[in-house]
Amino acid sequence: MGQDRQQQIRYKRSRFSTRLPVDRRYTASHFWTVEQQTGLWRVGMTKFATRMLGDLVEFEFDARPGQQVSVGQTIGWIEAFKALTDLYCVVDGVFKGVNPRIEQDISLVDSDPYGKGWLYSVSGTPESNSVDVQGYVEILDLTIDKMKEQSGNRDASG
C-alpha cells in the first residue's frame, strides 16, 4: 500500500519484471536499505532475491537487538522451497531488531518485499558500495544476462 505512494521505476528483462523504489540503496547481493530516520536503516530483500529463493518457509536471526553488527557478517538464515541461504548484514552499526510482521507472516517478504516485508533494522552506516536504483538496474542486467548465458551453455552441452 505505502509502496504506491513512492516513486518507482519499472524493470523488465527476460522473464523477470518488477517495480523498484527509487528511494533505496541496493547491494550486489540483492538487498535494499532505506533510511527511516537519521542513521536508522531498514533492510529488505529485493524482489529478484525472493524470486530466486522461491516460497519462503522459515527464518531465524542470530543477531539480537543492541548487538554490534558489520557489513558482510552472517546474522541469520532464511529457508525457501528452492534454497536455504544465509542472511548477511548490509549496514555497519547496532542491530535494532527483526520486523515483527514477518515473524507472524513470512510470506510478506515475498508478497511485499519493499513495504511490509522488510527484514530487519540497524542504526549505523550502510554498505559503502551500495548503489542507487540505476546502479541496481545495471546489476540486474548483468546478473540476468549471466544466468541466461549459463542456461544456454547447459542446454548446448546437454
JSON list of C-alpha atoms in Angstrom, two decimals:
[
{"chain": "A", "resi": 1, "resn": "MET", "atom": "CA", "xyz": [0.00, 0.00, 0.00]},
{"chain": "A", "resi": 2, "resn": "GLY", "atom": "CA", "xyz": [2.62, 2.58, 1.07]},
{"chain": "A", "resi": 3, "resn": "GLN", "atom": "CA", "xyz": [4.62, 1.48, -1.93]},
{"chain": "A", "resi": 4, "resn": "ASP", "atom": "CA", "xyz": [2.02, 3.01, -4.28]},
{"chain": "A", "resi": 5, "resn": "ARG", "atom": "CA", "xyz": [2.89, 6.49, -2.99]},
{"chain": "A", "resi": 6, "resn": "GLN", "atom": "CA", "xyz": [6.61, 6.03, -3.62]},
{"chain": "A", "resi": 7, "resn": "GLN", "atom": "CA", "xyz": [8.31, 6.83, -6.88]},
{"chain": "A", "resi": 8, "resn": "GLN", "atom": "CA", "xyz": [9.28, 3.62, -8.66]},
{"chain": "A", "resi": 9, "resn": "ILE", "atom": "CA", "xyz": [10.78, 2.57, -11.95]},
{"chain": "A", "resi": 10, "resn": "ARG", "atom": "CA", "xyz": [9.53, -0.41, -13.88]},
{"chain": "A", "resi": 11, "resn": "TYR", "atom": "CA", "xyz": [12.15, -3.04, -14.69]},
{"chain": "A", "resi": 12, "resn": "LYS", "atom": "CA", "xyz": [11.78, -5.92, -17.13]},
{"chain": "A", "resi": 13, "resn": "ARG", "atom": "CA", "xyz": [14.38, -8.24, -18.59]},
{"chain": "A", "resi": 14, "resn": "SER", "atom": "CA", "xyz": [13.89, -11.74, -19.93]},
{"chain": "A", "resi": 15, "resn": "ARG", "atom": "CA", "xyz": [11.08, -13.30, -17.85]},
{"chain": "A", "resi": 16, "resn": "PHE", "atom": "CA", "xyz": [11.61, -11.11, -14.79]},
{"chain": "A", "resi": 17, "resn": "SER", "atom": "CA", "xyz": [9.81, -7.86, -14.09]},
{"chain": "A", "resi": 18, "resn": "THR", "atom": "CA", "xyz": [9.39, -5.72, -11.01]},
{"chain": "A", "resi": 19, "resn": "ARG", "atom": "CA", "xyz": [8.97, -2.16, -9.81]},
{"chain": "A", "resi": 20, "resn": "LEU", "atom": "CA", "xyz": [11.97, -0.74, -7.97]},
{"chain": "A", "resi": 21, "resn": "PRO", "atom": "CA", "xyz": [11.53, 2.07, -5.44]},
{"chain": "A", "resi": 22, "resn": "VAL", "atom": "CA", "xyz": [13.90, 4.95, -6.21]},
{"chain": "A", "resi": 23, "resn": "ASP", "atom": "CA", "xyz": [14.34, 6.00, -2.56]},
{"chain": "A", "resi": 24, "resn": "ARG", "atom": "CA", "xyz": [16.50, 3.00, -1.65]},
{"chain": "A", "resi": 25, "resn": "ARG", "atom": "CA", "xyz": [20.12, 1.93, -1.86]},
{"chain": "A", "resi": 26, "resn": "TYR", "atom": "CA", "xyz": [20.73, -1.53, -3.31]},
{"chain": "A", "resi": 27, "resn": "THR", "atom": "CA", "xyz": [23.52, -4.07, -2.91]},
{"chain": "A", "resi": 28, "resn": "ALA", "atom": "CA", "xyz": [25.04, -6.51, -5.38]},
{"chain": "A", "resi": 29, "resn": "SER", "atom": "CA", "xyz": [23.77, -9.26, -3.04]},
{"chain": "A", "resi": 30, "resn": "HIS", "atom": "CA", "xyz": [20.17, -8.12, -3.78]},
{"chain": "A", "resi": 31, "resn": "PHE", "atom": "CA", "xyz": [19.33, -6.40, -0.50]},
{"chain": "A", "resi": 32, "resn": "TRP", "atom": "CA", "xyz": [17.98, -2.87, -0.18]},
{"chain": "A", "resi": 33, "resn": "THR", "atom": "CA", "xyz": [18.28, -0.24, 2.53]},
{"chain": "A", "resi": 34, "resn": "VAL", "atom": "CA", "xyz": [16.17, 2.82, 3.21]},
{"chain": "A", "resi": 35, "resn": "GLU", "atom": "CA", "xyz": [16.74, 5.43, 5.90]},
{"chain": "A", "resi": 36, "resn": "GLN", "atom": "CA", "xyz": [13.80, 5.57, 8.30]},
{"chain": "A", "resi": 37, "resn": "GLN", "atom": "CA", "xyz": [15.23, 8.40, 10.36]},
{"chain": "A", "resi": 38, "resn": "THR", "atom": "CA", "xyz": [18.73, 9.82, 10.59]},
{"chain": "A", "resi": 39, "resn": "GLY", "atom": "CA", "xyz": [21.08, 6.85, 10.87]},
{"chain": "A", "resi": 40, "resn": "LEU", "atom": "CA", "xyz": [18.34, 4.20, 11.23]},
{"chain": "A", "resi": 41, "resn": "TRP", "atom": "CA", "xyz": [18.19, 1.87, 8.24]},
{"chain": "A", "resi": 42, "resn": "ARG", "atom": "CA", "xyz": [15.51, -0.65, 7.33]},
{"chain": "A", "resi": 43, "resn": "VAL", "atom": "CA", "xyz": [16.80, -3.62, 5.29]},
{"chain": "A", "resi": 44, "resn": "GLY", "atom": "CA", "xyz": [14.96, -6.00, 2.99]},
{"chain": "A", "resi": 45, "resn": "MET", "atom": "CA", "xyz": [15.47, -8.42, 0.13]},
{"chain": "A", "resi": 46, "resn": "THR", "atom": "CA", "xyz": [14.76, -7.35, -3.42]},
{"chain": "A", "resi": 47, "resn": "LYS", "atom": "CA", "xyz": [12.03, -8.97, -5.48]},
{"chain": "A", "resi": 48, "resn": "PHE", "atom": "CA", "xyz": [14.77, -10.57, -7.58]},
{"chain": "A", "resi": 49, "resn": "ALA", "atom": "CA", "xyz": [16.22, -12.26, -4.46]},
{"chain": "A", "resi": 50, "resn": "THR", "atom": "CA", "xyz": [12.84, -13.55, -3.29]},
{"chain": "A", "resi": 51, "resn": "ARG", "atom": "CA", "xyz": [12.05, -14.89, -6.74]},
{"chain": "A", "resi": 52, "resn": "MET", "atom": "CA", "xyz": [15.36, -16.78, -6.88]},
{"chain": "A", "resi": 53, "resn": "LEU", "atom": "CA", "xyz": [14.63, -18.34, -3.48]},
{"chain": "A", "resi": 54, "resn": "GLY", "atom": "CA", "xyz": [11.04, -19.32, -4.15]},
{"chain": "A", "resi": 55, "resn": "ASP", "atom": "CA", "xyz": [8.35, -19.53, -1.48]},
{"chain": "A", "resi": 56, "resn": "LEU", "atom": "CA", "xyz": [9.82, -18.69, 1.91]},
{"chain": "A", "resi": 57, "resn": "VAL", "atom": "CA", "xyz": [9.03, -21.06, 4.74]},
{"chain": "A", "resi": 58, "resn": "GLU", "atom": "CA", "xyz": [11.20, -20.22, 7.75]},
{"chain": "A", "resi": 59, "resn": "PHE", "atom": "CA", "xyz": [13.91, -17.87, 9.01]},
{"chain": "A", "resi": 60, "resn": "GLU", "atom": "CA", "xyz": [15.98, -17.14, 12.07]},
{"chain": "A", "resi": 61, "resn": "PHE", "atom": "CA", "xyz": [18.19, -14.25, 13.14]},
{"chain": "A", "resi": 62, "resn": "ASP", "atom": "CA", "xyz": [21.26, -14.84, 15.29]},
{"chain": "A", "resi": 63, "resn": "ALA", "atom": "CA", "xyz": [21.81, -11.11, 15.82]},
{"chain": "A", "resi": 64, "resn": "ARG", "atom": "CA", "xyz": [19.99, -9.64, 18.82]},
{"chain": "A", "resi": 65, "resn": "PRO", "atom": "CA", "xyz": [18.81, -6.06, 19.44]},
{"chain": "A", "resi": 66, "resn": "GLY", "atom": "CA", "xyz": [21.66, -3.93, 20.77]},
{"chain": "A", "resi": 67, "resn": "GLN", "atom": "CA", "xyz": [24.33, -6.17, 19.24]},
{"chain": "A", "resi": 68, "resn": "GLN", "atom": "CA", "xyz": [27.13, -4.58, 17.18]},
{"chain": "A", "resi": 69, "resn": "VAL", "atom": "CA", "xyz": [26.99, -5.86, 13.56]},
{"chain": "A", "resi": 70, "resn": "SER", "atom": "CA", "xyz": [29.11, -5.25, 10.48]},
{"chain": "A", "resi": 71, "resn": "VAL", "atom": "CA", "xyz": [28.73, -5.42, 6.71]},
{"chain": "A", "resi": 72, "resn": "GLY", "atom": "CA", "xyz": [29.19, -8.98, 5.47]},
{"chain": "A", "resi": 73, "resn": "GLN", "atom": "CA", "xyz": [28.51, -10.59, 8.85]},
{"chain": "A", "resi": 74, "resn": "THR", "atom": "CA", "xyz": [26.16, -13.57, 8.82]},
{"chain": "A", "resi": 75, "resn": "ILE", "atom": "CA", "xyz": [23.25, -12.54, 11.04]},
{"chain": "A", "resi": 76, "resn": "GLY", "atom": "CA", "xyz": [20.78, -15.33, 10.32]},
{"chain": "A", "resi": 77, "resn": "TRP", "atom": "CA", "xyz": [19.33, -17.61, 7.66]},
{"chain": "A", "resi": 78, "resn": "ILE", "atom": "CA", "xyz": [16.23, -17.95, 5.54]},
{"chain": "A", "resi": 79, "resn": "GLU", "atom": "CA", "xyz": [14.77, -21.14, 4.11]},
{"chain": "A", "resi": 80, "resn": "ALA", "atom": "CA", "xyz": [12.66, -21.44, 0.99]},
{"chain": "A", "resi": 81, "resn": "PHE", "atom": "CA", "xyz": [11.43, -24.35, -1.09]},
{"chain": "A", "resi": 82, "resn": "LYS", "atom": "CA", "xyz": [14.26, -23.76, -3.59]},
{"chain": "A", "resi": 83, "resn": "ALA", "atom": "CA", "xyz": [17.13, -22.93, -1.22]},
{"chain": "A", "resi": 84, "resn": "LEU", "atom": "CA", "xyz": [18.49, -22.28, 2.23]},
{"chain": "A", "resi": 85, "resn": "THR", "atom": "CA", "xyz": [20.65, -19.17, 2.42]},
{"chain": "A", "resi": 86, "resn": "ASP", "atom": "CA", "xyz": [22.47, -17.11, 4.98]},
{"chain": "A", "resi": 87, "resn": "LEU", "atom": "CA", "xyz": [21.33, -13.58, 5.71]},
{"chain": "A", "resi": 88, "resn": "TYR", "atom": "CA", "xyz": [24.16, -11.07, 5.65]},
{"chain": "A", "resi": 89, "resn": "CYS", "atom": "CA", "xyz": [24.26, -7.68, 7.28]},
{"chain": "A", "resi": 90, "resn": "VAL", "atom": "CA", "xyz": [24.48, -4.75, 4.85]},
{"chain": "A", "resi": 91, "resn": "VAL", "atom": "CA", "xyz": [24.79, -1.99, 7.48]},
{"chain": "A", "resi": 92, "resn": "ASP", "atom": "CA", "xyz": [27.62, -1.36, 9.99]},
{"chain": "A", "resi": 93, "resn": "GLY", "atom": "CA", "xyz": [26.21, -0.44, 13.37]},
{"chain": "A", "resi": 94, "resn": "VAL", "atom": "CA", "xyz": [23.83, -1.65, 16.07]},
{"chain": "A", "resi": 95, "resn": "PHE", "atom": "CA", "xyz": [21.19, -4.27, 15.26]},
{"chain": "A", "resi": 96, "resn": "LYS", "atom": "CA", "xyz": [17.80, -2.86, 16.24]},
{"chain": "A", "resi": 97, "resn": "GLY", "atom": "CA", "xyz": [15.61, -5.86, 15.56]},
{"chain": "A", "resi": 98, "resn": "VAL", "atom": "CA", "xyz": [13.61, -8.05, 13.22]},
{"chain": "A", "resi": 99, "resn": "ASN", "atom": "CA", "xyz": [10.43, -6.88, 11.51]},
{"chain": "A", "resi": 100, "resn": "PRO", "atom": "CA", "xyz": [7.69, -8.17, 13.85]},
{"chain": "A", "resi": 101, "resn": "ARG", "atom": "CA", "xyz": [5.28, -8.56, 10.92]},
{"chain": "A", "resi": 102, "resn": "ILE", "atom": "CA", "xyz": [7.41, -11.23, 9.23]},
{"chain": "A", "resi": 103, "resn": "GLU", "atom": "CA", "xyz": [7.60, -13.16, 12.49]},
{"chain": "A", "resi": 104, "resn": "GLN", "atom": "CA", "xyz": [3.83, -13.57, 12.12]},
{"chain": "A", "resi": 105, "resn": "ASP", "atom": "CA", "xyz": [3.73, -13.95, 8.31]},
{"chain": "A", "resi": 106, "resn": "ILE", "atom": "CA", "xyz": [6.95, -14.71, 6.41]},
{"chain": "A", "resi": 107, "resn": "SER", "atom": "CA", "xyz": [5.08, -14.55, 3.08]},
{"chain": "A", "resi": 108, "resn": "LEU", "atom": "CA", "xyz": [5.20, -10.73, 3.38]},
{"chain": "A", "resi": 109, "resn": "VAL", "atom": "CA", "xyz": [8.90, -10.90, 2.41]},
{"chain": "A", "resi": 110, "resn": "ASP", "atom": "CA", "xyz": [7.83, -12.23, -0.99]},
{"chain": "A", "resi": 111, "resn": "SER", "atom": "CA", "xyz": [4.45, -10.54, -1.43]},
{"chain": "A", "resi": 112, "resn": "ASP", "atom": "CA", "xyz": [5.53, -7.03, -0.30]},
{"chain": "A", "resi": 113, "resn": "PRO", "atom": "CA", "xyz": [9.37, -7.01, -0.29]},
{"chain": "A", "resi": 114, "resn": "TYR", "atom": "CA", "xyz": [9.69, -3.21, -0.48]},
{"chain": "A", "resi": 115, "resn": "GLY", "atom": "CA", "xyz": [6.94, -2.49, 2.04]},
{"chain": "A", "resi": 116, "resn": "LYS", "atom": "CA", "xyz": [5.63, -4.64, 4.89]},
{"chain": "A", "resi": 117, "resn": "GLY", "atom": "CA", "xyz": [8.09, -7.48, 4.11]},
{"chain": "A", "resi": 118, "resn": "TRP", "atom": "CA", "xyz": [11.31, -5.76, 5.23]},
{"chain": "A", "resi": 119, "resn": "LEU", "atom": "CA", "xyz": [13.67, -7.96, 7.27]},
{"chain": "A", "resi": 120, "resn": "TYR", "atom": "CA", "xyz": [15.50, -6.02, 9.99]},
{"chain": "A", "resi": 121, "resn": "SER", "atom": "CA", "xyz": [16.75, -2.59, 11.04]},
{"chain": "A", "resi": 122, "resn": "VAL", "atom": "CA", "xyz": [20.20, -1.31, 12.02]},
{"chain": "A", "resi": 123, "resn": "SER", "atom": "CA", "xyz": [21.35, 2.02, 13.37]},
{"chain": "A", "resi": 124, "resn": "GLY", "atom": "CA", "xyz": [24.57, 2.89, 11.55]},
{"chain": "A", "resi": 125, "resn": "THR", "atom": "CA", "xyz": [26.07, 3.24, 8.09]},
{"chain": "A", "resi": 126, "resn": "PRO", "atom": "CA", "xyz": [25.02, 1.22, 5.03]},
{"chain": "A", "resi": 127, "resn": "GLU", "atom": "CA", "xyz": [27.40, -0.79, 2.86]},
{"chain": "A", "resi": 128, "resn": "SER", "atom": "CA", "xyz": [29.76, 1.68, 1.17]},
{"chain": "A", "resi": 129, "resn": "ASN", "atom": "CA", "xyz": [29.43, 0.13, -2.29]},
{"chain": "A", "resi": 130, "resn": "SER", "atom": "CA", "xyz": [25.62, 0.14, -2.31]},
{"chain": "A", "resi": 131, "resn": "VAL", "atom": "CA", "xyz": [24.11, 1.79, -5.38]},
{"chain": "A", "resi": 132, "resn": "ASP", "atom": "CA", "xyz": [21.07, 3.84, -6.34]},
{"chain": "A", "resi": 133, "resn": "VAL", "atom": "CA", "xyz": [18.23, 2.37, -8.38]},
{"chain": "A", "resi": 134, "resn": "GLN", "atom": "CA", "xyz": [20.00, 2.96, -11.72]},
{"chain": "A", "resi": 135, "resn": "GLY", "atom": "CA", "xyz": [23.08, 1.17, -10.42]},
{"chain": "A", "resi": 136, "resn": "TYR", "atom": "CA", "xyz": [20.89, -1.72, -9.32]},
{"chain": "A", "resi": 137, "resn": "VAL", "atom": "CA", "xyz": [19.30, -1.91, -12.77]},
{"chain": "A", "resi": 138, "resn": "GLU", "atom": "CA", "xyz": [22.83, -2.43, -14.15]},
{"chain": "A", "resi": 139, "resn": "ILE", "atom": "CA", "xyz": [23.47, -5.17, -11.56]},
{"chain": "A", "resi": 140, "resn": "LEU", "atom": "CA", "xyz": [20.21, -6.90, -12.51]},
{"chain": "A", "resi": 141, "resn": "ASP", "atom": "CA", "xyz": [21.02, -6.67, -16.24]},
{"chain": "A", "resi": 142, "resn": "LEU", "atom": "CA", "xyz": [24.42, -8.28, -15.69]},
{"chain": "A", "resi": 143, "resn": "THR", "atom": "CA", "xyz": [23.05, -10.95, -13.34]},
{"chain": "A", "resi": 144, "resn": "ILE", "atom": "CA", "xyz": [20.20, -11.95, -15.63]},
{"chain": "A", "resi": 145, "resn": "ASP", "atom": "CA", "xyz": [22.44, -11.96, -18.73]},
{"chain": "A", "resi": 146, "resn": "LYS", "atom": "CA", "xyz": [24.92, -14.21, -16.89]},
{"chain": "A", "resi": 147, "resn": "MET", "atom": "CA", "xyz": [22.12, -16.57, -15.85]},
{"chain": "A", "resi": 148, "resn": "LYS", "atom": "CA", "xyz": [20.82, -16.73, -19.43]},
{"chain": "A", "resi": 149, "resn": "GLU", "atom": "CA", "xyz": [24.34, -17.42, -20.72]},
{"chain": "A", "resi": 150, "resn": "GLN", "atom": "CA", "xyz": [24.88, -20.22, -18.18]},
{"chain": "A", "resi": 151, "resn": "SER", "atom": "CA", "xyz": [21.48, -21.68, -19.03]},
{"chain": "A", "resi": 152, "resn": "GLY", "atom": "CA", "xyz": [22.35, -21.59, -22.72]},
{"chain": "A", "resi": 153, "resn": "ASN", "atom": "CA", "xyz": [25.66, -23.33, -22.08]},
{"chain": "A", "resi": 154, "resn": "ARG", "atom": "CA", "xyz": [23.90, -26.12, -20.16]},
{"chain": "A", "resi": 155, "resn": "ASP", "atom": "CA", "xyz": [21.38, -26.51, -22.99]},
{"chain": "A", "resi": 156, "resn": "ALA", "atom": "CA", "xyz": [24.15, -26.71, -25.60]},
{"chain": "A", "resi": 157, "resn": "SER", "atom": "CA", "xyz": [26.17, -29.27, -23.64]},
{"chain": "A", "resi": 158, "resn": "GLY", "atom": "CA", "xyz": [23.21, -31.49, -22.70]}
]
